[in-house]
């Protein structure tokens, strides 16, 4: 569905008269109001485009930085089976990064520039990846809680107003649900193993619980861009709504795991049917966001090094693409 394709059905691009600005805005508004998808060729307000670029880039950066804490355990996974699963999962995250950089490029930016912005510290990635993975149980806690929170955040994005982003999210969410299940299974095995294994699982959940709740972003009253993103159909639910949904979904699973979450204020509210949780330490969230988390410097240093070391691969890929294009051109001319 196109928002500004107002010309006659058979018109070529050359014939098409640019619709007046007011018509373009009206076309955009109509599409958003009808909850339809906007495509790259459609006209869109500059603010909408910029917001999407920022959000999709931040999302893409999070996928590739998110490979680091788990990559840390590939060589130390406790069995061949666990190693194979973890490698597949970490590769999935690289794939998510690629879908998302591609989606961002449909908005007229180059992924090389987005990576430069990340490396210069001018674009962010999710703060959750600035925490360390201290034991094997952390791999379980990340899958269960971090991928679990990502799913709750991302399922509504499958219906967001920008088509390429929405379609990327459909694929990503399918893989994320596998990630969440594998994390749950790791924790379930540990929790029902020896007392030491149970303790290791509980310790990991104790450390990852609050940072996972912070993944939904600041509380609604402190989230200045949310209202505009919701009006544009990019965001479908508020941060606090999604956080509550995550808590309600996760606590019955904690019960099955035989693990607890580190919150003394936690109680089930019969009347509303929701779990009520204690206050979140937003000072910690802002400190990690500002670069003072336990692993911020390490993550960025590793990312820059990986980028530099991969320069020859990018050069080779470009040279190969150019050669293929030349062959095709000379083939077409013959
Ligand atoms: Fe992912
Ligand atoms: Fe994932």
CSV table of C-alpha atoms and ligand atoms in Angstrom, one decimal:
chain,number,residue,atom,x,y,z
A,1,UNK,CA,0.0,0.0,0.0
A,2,UNK,CA,1.4,3.3,-1.0
A,3,UNK,CA,0.7,6.6,0.8
A,4,UNK,CA,1.5,9.2,-1.9
A,5,UNK,CA,0.8,7.3,-5.1
A,6,UNK,CA,-1.9,9.7,-6.1
A,7,UNK,CA,-1.2,9.7,-9.9
A,8,UNK,CA,-3.2,7.8,-12.4
A,9,UNK,CA,-2.6,4.0,-12.4
A,10,UNK,CA,-0.7,3.9,-15.7
A,11,UNK,CA,1.4,7.1,-15.1
A,12,UNK,CA,5.2,6.6,-15.3
A,13,UNK,CA,7.5,8.3,-12.7
A,14,UNK,CA,8.2,11.0,-15.3
A,15,UNK,CA,4.6,11.9,-15.8
A,16,UNK,CA,3.7,12.0,-12.1
A,17,UNK,CA,3.2,15.4,-10.7
A,18,UNK,CA,4.5,15.9,-7.2
A,19,UNK,CA,1.4,16.2,-5.0
A,20,UNK,CA,1.2,19.4,-3.0
A,21,UNK,CA,2.8,19.3,0.5
A,22,UNK,CA,-0.6,19.4,2.1
A,23,UNK,CA,-1.8,16.3,0.1
A,24,UNK,CA,1.3,14.4,1.0
A,25,UNK,CA,0.8,15.1,4.7
A,26,UNK,CA,-2.9,14.1,4.3
A,27,UNK,CA,-1.9,10.9,2.6
A,28,UNK,CA,0.5,10.0,5.3
A,29,UNK,CA,-2.0,10.9,8.1
A,30,UNK,CA,-4.6,8.7,6.4
A,31,UNK,CA,-2.3,5.8,6.2
A,32,UNK,CA,-1.4,6.0,9.8
A,33,UNK,CA,-5.0,6.4,10.9
A,34,UNK,CA,-6.0,3.3,8.9
A,35,UNK,CA,-3.1,1.4,10.6
A,36,UNK,CA,-1.6,0.6,7.2
A,37,UNK,CA,2.1,0.2,6.3
A,38,UNK,CA,4.2,2.9,4.9
A,39,UNK,CA,6.8,1.8,2.3
A,40,UNK,CA,10.2,3.3,1.3
A,41,UNK,CA,8.8,5.1,-1.8
A,42,UNK,CA,6.1,6.8,0.2
A,43,UNK,CA,6.4,10.4,1.4
A,44,UNK,CA,6.9,10.7,5.1
A,45,UNK,CA,7.6,13.7,7.5
A,46,UNK,CA,11.2,14.3,8.2
A,47,UNK,CA,10.7,13.7,11.9
A,48,UNK,CA,9.1,10.3,11.3
A,49,UNK,CA,12.1,9.3,9.1
A,50,UNK,CA,14.7,10.5,11.6
A,51,UNK,CA,12.9,8.8,14.5
A,52,UNK,CA,12.8,5.5,12.6
A,53,UNK,CA,16.4,5.7,11.6
A,54,UNK,CA,17.4,6.3,15.2
A,55,UNK,CA,15.3,3.5,16.6
A,56,UNK,CA,16.1,0.9,13.9
A,57,UNK,CA,19.9,1.8,14.1
A,58,UNK,CA,19.8,1.5,17.9
A,59,UNK,CA,18.0,-1.8,17.6
A,60,UNK,CA,20.5,-3.1,15.0
A,61,UNK,CA,23.5,-2.0,17.1
A,62,UNK,CA,21.9,-3.8,20.1
A,63,UNK,CA,21.7,-7.1,18.2
A,64,UNK,CA,25.4,-7.1,17.2
A,65,UNK,CA,26.7,-5.8,20.6
A,66,UNK,CA,24.4,-8.4,22.2
A,67,UNK,CA,26.5,-11.1,20.6
A,68,UNK,CA,29.4,-10.2,23.0
A,69,UNK,CA,28.2,-11.3,26.4
A,70,UNK,CA,27.0,-14.6,25.1
A,71,UNK,CA,30.0,-15.1,22.7
A,72,UNK,CA,32.0,-15.0,26.0
A,73,UNK,CA,30.6,-18.5,26.8
A,74,UNK,CA,30.8,-20.3,23.4
A,75,UNK,CA,34.2,-21.8,24.2
A,76,UNK,CA,33.1,-22.8,27.7
A,77,UNK,CA,29.6,-24.2,27.1
A,78,UNK,CA,29.3,-27.3,29.3
A,79,UNK,CA,28.6,-29.8,26.4
A,80,UNK,CA,28.8,-30.1,22.6
A,81,UNK,CA,25.0,-29.8,22.4
A,82,UNK,CA,25.0,-26.6,24.5
A,83,UNK,CA,27.8,-25.2,22.4
A,84,UNK,CA,26.0,-25.9,19.1
A,85,UNK,CA,22.8,-24.2,20.4
A,86,UNK,CA,24.6,-21.2,21.7
A,87,UNK,CA,26.6,-20.7,18.5
A,88,UNK,CA,23.3,-20.9,16.5
A,89,UNK,CA,21.7,-18.3,18.9
A,90,UNK,CA,24.6,-15.9,18.6
A,91,UNK,CA,24.6,-16.2,14.8
A,92,UNK,CA,20.9,-15.4,14.9
A,93,UNK,CA,21.7,-12.2,16.6
A,94,UNK,CA,24.1,-11.3,13.8
A,95,UNK,CA,21.3,-12.0,11.4
A,96,UNK,CA,18.9,-9.8,13.3
A,97,UNK,CA,21.5,-7.0,13.0
A,98,UNK,CA,21.7,-7.5,9.2
A,99,UNK,CA,17.9,-7.5,8.7
A,100,UNK,CA,17.7,-4.3,10.7
A,101,UNK,CA,20.6,-2.4,9.0
A,102,UNK,CA,18.9,-3.3,5.7
A,103,UNK,CA,15.6,-2.0,7.0
A,104,UNK,CA,17.4,1.3,8.1
A,105,UNK,CA,19.0,1.6,4.6
A,106,UNK,CA,15.5,1.8,3.0
A,107,UNK,CA,15.2,5.2,4.8
A,108,UNK,CA,18.1,6.6,2.8
A,109,UNK,CA,21.1,6.0,5.1
A,110,UNK,CA,24.2,3.8,4.7
A,111,UNK,CA,25.0,1.1,7.2
A,112,UNK,CA,28.6,2.1,7.1
A,113,UNK,CA,27.6,5.6,8.4
A,114,UNK,CA,25.4,4.0,11.1
A,115,UNK,CA,28.3,1.9,12.3
A,116,UNK,CA,30.6,5.0,12.3
A,117,UNK,CA,28.0,6.7,14.6
A,118,UNK,CA,28.0,3.7,16.9
A,119,UNK,CA,31.8,3.6,17.1
A,120,UNK,CA,31.9,7.4,17.7
A,121,UNK,CA,29.5,6.9,20.6
A,122,UNK,CA,26.9,9.1,18.9
A,123,UNK,CA,24.3,6.3,18.6
A,124,UNK,CA,23.4,3.9,21.4
A,125,UNK,CA,22.7,0.3,21.9
A,126,UNK,CA,20.6,-1.4,24.7
A,127,UNK,CA,22.2,-0.8,28.1
A,128,UNK,CA,21.5,-4.4,29.1
A,129,UNK,CA,24.6,-5.6,27.2
A,130,UNK,CA,26.8,-3.6,29.5
A,131,UNK,CA,26.5,-6.2,32.2
A,132,UNK,CA,28.9,-9.1,32.5
A,133,UNK,CA,28.2,-12.8,32.0
A,134,UNK,CA,29.9,-14.3,35.1
A,135,UNK,CA,28.7,-17.9,35.0
A,136,UNK,CA,27.1,-20.4,32.6
A,137,UNK,CA,23.8,-19.7,34.3
A,138,UNK,CA,24.0,-16.2,32.9
A,139,UNK,CA,23.4,-17.6,29.4
A,140,UNK,CA,20.2,-19.1,30.7
A,141,UNK,CA,19.2,-15.9,32.4
A,142,UNK,CA,19.9,-13.8,29.3
A,143,UNK,CA,17.8,-16.2,27.1
A,144,UNK,CA,14.9,-16.3,29.6
A,145,UNK,CA,14.8,-12.7,30.7
A,146,UNK,CA,16.7,-10.5,28.1
A,147,UNK,CA,15.3,-12.3,25.0
A,148,UNK,CA,12.0,-12.6,26.9
A,149,UNK,CA,11.9,-8.8,27.4
A,150,UNK,CA,12.9,-8.3,23.8
A,151,UNK,CA,10.0,-10.4,22.6
A,152,UNK,CA,7.5,-8.4,24.7
A,153,UNK,CA,9.0,-5.2,23.2
A,154,UNK,CA,9.2,-6.4,19.7
A,155,UNK,CA,6.0,-8.3,19.0
A,156,UNK,CA,4.0,-5.1,18.8
A,157,UNK,CA,6.6,-3.8,16.3
A,158,UNK,CA,5.5,-6.5,13.9
A,159,UNK,CA,2.5,-4.2,13.3
A,160,UNK,CA,4.4,-0.9,13.3
A,161,UNK,CA,3.6,1.7,10.6
A,162,UNK,CA,6.9,1.3,8.6
A,163,UNK,CA,6.7,-1.8,6.4
A,164,UNK,CA,10.4,-2.8,6.2
A,165,UNK,CA,10.8,-2.6,10.0
A,166,UNK,CA,7.6,-4.5,10.7
A,167,UNK,CA,8.6,-7.3,8.3
A,168,UNK,CA,12.1,-7.6,9.8
A,169,UNK,CA,10.5,-7.9,13.2
A,170,UNK,CA,8.2,-10.8,12.2
A,171,UNK,CA,11.3,-12.8,11.3
A,172,UNK,CA,13.2,-11.7,14.4
A,173,UNK,CA,10.4,-12.5,16.8
A,174,UNK,CA,10.2,-16.1,15.5
A,175,UNK,CA,13.8,-16.6,16.4
A,176,UNK,CA,13.6,-14.7,19.7
A,177,UNK,CA,11.0,-17.1,21.0
A,178,UNK,CA,13.4,-19.9,20.4
A,179,UNK,CA,16.1,-18.0,22.2
A,180,UNK,CA,13.8,-17.5,25.2
A,181,UNK,CA,12.9,-21.2,25.3
A,182,UNK,CA,16.6,-22.2,25.2
A,183,UNK,CA,17.4,-19.9,28.1
A,184,UNK,CA,14.4,-21.3,30.1
A,185,UNK,CA,15.6,-24.8,29.5
A,186,UNK,CA,19.2,-24.0,30.7
A,187,UNK,CA,17.8,-22.5,33.9
A,188,UNK,CA,15.4,-25.4,34.4
A,189,UNK,CA,18.2,-27.9,34.1
A,190,UNK,CA,20.4,-26.0,36.5
A,191,UNK,CA,17.6,-25.2,38.9
A,192,UNK,CA,16.7,-28.9,39.2
A,193,UNK,CA,20.4,-30.1,39.3
A,194,UNK,CA,22.7,-30.1,42.3
A,195,UNK,CA,22.3,-27.5,45.1
A,196,UNK,CA,25.4,-25.6,43.7
A,197,UNK,CA,23.8,-25.5,40.2
A,198,UNK,CA,20.5,-24.3,41.7
A,199,UNK,CA,22.4,-21.6,43.5
A,200,UNK,CA,24.2,-20.6,40.3
A,201,UNK,CA,20.8,-20.3,38.5
A,202,UNK,CA,19.3,-18.2,41.3
A,203,UNK,CA,22.4,-15.9,41.4
A,204,UNK,CA,22.1,-15.2,37.7
A,205,UNK,CA,18.4,-14.4,37.9
A,206,UNK,CA,19.1,-12.1,40.9
A,207,UNK,CA,21.6,-10.2,38.8
A,208,UNK,CA,19.6,-10.0,35.5
A,209,UNK,CA,16.1,-9.4,36.9
A,210,UNK,CA,16.3,-5.6,37.4
A,211,UNK,CA,18.3,-4.8,34.3
A,212,UNK,CA,15.7,-6.7,32.3
A,213,UNK,CA,12.9,-4.5,33.7
A,214,UNK,CA,15.0,-1.5,32.7
A,215,UNK,CA,15.0,-2.7,29.1
A,216,UNK,CA,11.5,-1.2,28.6
A,217,UNK,CA,13.0,2.3,29.1
A,218,UNK,CA,12.1,5.0,31.5
A,219,UNK,CA,8.7,5.3,33.2
A,220,UNK,CA,6.0,6.8,31.0
A,221,UNK,CA,6.0,10.2,32.7
A,222,UNK,CA,9.8,10.5,32.0
A,223,UNK,CA,9.6,9.3,28.4
A,224,UNK,CA,9.3,12.4,26.3
A,225,UNK,CA,9.4,10.9,22.7
A,226,UNK,CA,6.8,8.1,23.4
A,227,UNK,CA,3.7,10.2,22.7
A,228,UNK,CA,4.9,11.2,19.2
A,229,UNK,CA,6.1,7.6,18.4
A,230,UNK,CA,2.7,6.3,19.4
A,231,UNK,CA,0.9,8.9,17.3
A,232,UNK,CA,3.0,7.8,14.3
A,233,UNK,CA,2.2,4.1,14.9
A,234,UNK,CA,5.8,3.2,15.5
A,235,UNK,CA,5.2,2.5,19.2
A,236,UNK,CA,1.9,0.7,20.1
A,237,UNK,CA,2.1,0.5,23.9
A,238,UNK,CA,3.8,2.6,26.5
A,239,UNK,CA,7.0,1.5,28.3
A,240,UNK,CA,5.1,0.9,31.6
A,241,UNK,CA,2.4,-1.2,29.9
A,242,UNK,CA,5.1,-3.4,28.2
A,243,UNK,CA,7.0,-3.8,31.5
A,244,UNK,CA,3.9,-4.9,33.3
A,245,UNK,CA,3.1,-7.4,30.5
A,246,UNK,CA,6.6,-8.8,30.9
A,247,UNK,CA,6.4,-9.2,34.6
A,248,UNK,CA,3.0,-10.8,34.4
A,249,UNK,CA,4.3,-13.2,31.7
A,250,UNK,CA,7.5,-14.1,33.5
A,251,UNK,CA,6.5,-14.7,37.1
A,252,UNK,CA,4.5,-17.9,36.5
A,253,UNK,CA,7.5,-19.2,34.6
A,254,UNK,CA,9.8,-18.4,37.6
A,255,UNK,CA,7.5,-20.6,39.6
A,256,UNK,CA,7.9,-23.5,37.2
A,257,UNK,CA,11.7,-22.9,37.3
A,258,UNK,CA,11.7,-23.1,41.0
A,259,UNK,CA,13.5,-19.7,41.2
A,260,UNK,CA,12.6,-16.4,42.7
A,261,UNK,CA,13.1,-12.8,41.6
A,262,UNK,CA,14.9,-10.3,43.9
A,263,UNK,CA,12.0,-8.1,44.8
A,264,UNK,CA,10.6,-8.0,48.4
A,265,UNK,CA,7.7,-5.8,47.3
A,266,UNK,CA,6.4,-8.3,44.8
A,267,UNK,CA,2.7,-9.3,45.3
A,268,UNK,CA,-0.1,-10.5,43.1
A,269,UNK,CA,-3.0,-8.1,42.9
A,270,UNK,CA,-6.2,-10.2,42.7
A,271,UNK,CA,-8.3,-7.3,41.7
A,272,UNK,CA,-6.4,-6.2,38.6
A,273,UNK,CA,-4.9,-9.7,37.9
A,274,UNK,CA,-1.4,-8.1,37.7
A,275,UNK,CA,1.8,-8.7,39.6
A,276,UNK,CA,2.9,-5.5,41.4
A,277,UNK,CA,6.6,-4.9,41.7
A,278,UNK,CA,8.9,-2.7,43.7
A,279,UNK,CA,10.6,0.6,42.6
A,280,UNK,CA,13.2,0.4,39.9
A,281,UNK,CA,16.7,2.0,40.5
A,282,UNK,CA,16.6,4.5,37.7
A,283,UNK,CA,19.9,6.0,38.9
A,284,UNK,CA,21.6,2.8,37.9
A,285,UNK,CA,19.9,2.8,34.5
A,286,UNK,CA,21.0,6.4,33.8
A,287,UNK,CA,24.6,5.7,35.0
A,288,UNK,CA,24.9,2.6,32.6
A,289,UNK,CA,23.3,4.7,29.8
A,290,UNK,CA,26.0,7.3,30.4
A,291,UNK,CA,28.8,4.8,30.0
A,292,UNK,CA,29.4,3.9,33.6
A,293,UNK,CA,28.1,0.3,33.5
A,294,UNK,CA,30.5,-2.6,34.2
A,295,UNK,CA,31.3,-3.4,30.6
A,296,UNK,CA,30.6,-0.3,28.5
A,297,UNK,CA,34.2,0.4,27.6
A,298,UNK,CA,35.0,-3.3,27.0
A,299,UNK,CA,32.0,-3.7,24.6
A,300,UNK,CA,32.9,-0.6,22.5
A,301,UNK,CA,36.6,-1.5,22.4
A,302,UNK,CA,35.7,-5.0,21.2
A,303,UNK,CA,33.2,-3.7,18.6
A,304,UNK,CA,35.8,-1.2,17.1
A,305,UNK,CA,38.4,-3.9,17.0
A,306,UNK,CA,36.1,-6.4,15.3
A,307,UNK,CA,35.2,-3.7,12.8
A,308,UNK,CA,38.8,-2.9,12.0
A,309,UNK,CA,39.7,-6.5,11.7
A,310,UNK,CA,36.8,-7.1,9.3
A,311,UNK,CA,37.9,-4.3,6.9
A,312,UNK,CA,39.4,-6.8,4.5
A,313,UNK,CA,36.2,-8.8,4.3
A,314,UNK,CA,34.2,-5.6,3.4
A,315,UNK,CA,36.8,-4.6,0.8
A,316,UNK,CA,36.7,-8.1,-0.7
A,317,UNK,CA,32.9,-8.1,-0.8
A,318,UNK,CA,32.8,-4.7,-2.6
A,319,UNK,CA,35.5,-5.9,-5.1
A,320,UNK,CA,33.5,-9.0,-5.8
A,321,UNK,CA,30.2,-7.1,-6.3
A,322,UNK,CA,32.0,-4.7,-8.7
A,323,UNK,CA,33.4,-7.6,-10.7
A,324,UNK,CA,30.0,-9.3,-10.9
A,325,UNK,CA,28.4,-6.1,-12.0
A,326,UNK,CA,31.1,-5.6,-14.7
A,327,UNK,CA,30.5,-9.2,-16.0
A,328,UNK,CA,26.8,-8.6,-16.1
A,329,UNK,CA,27.3,-5.4,-18.0
A,330,UNK,CA,29.7,-6.9,-20.5
A,331,UNK,CA,27.4,-9.9,-20.9
A,332,UNK,CA,24.4,-7.6,-21.5
A,333,UNK,CA,26.4,-5.6,-24.1
A,334,UNK,CA,27.5,-8.8,-26.0
B,1,LIG,FE1,17.9,-10.7,18.5
B,2,LIG,FE1,17.7,-13.1,20.8
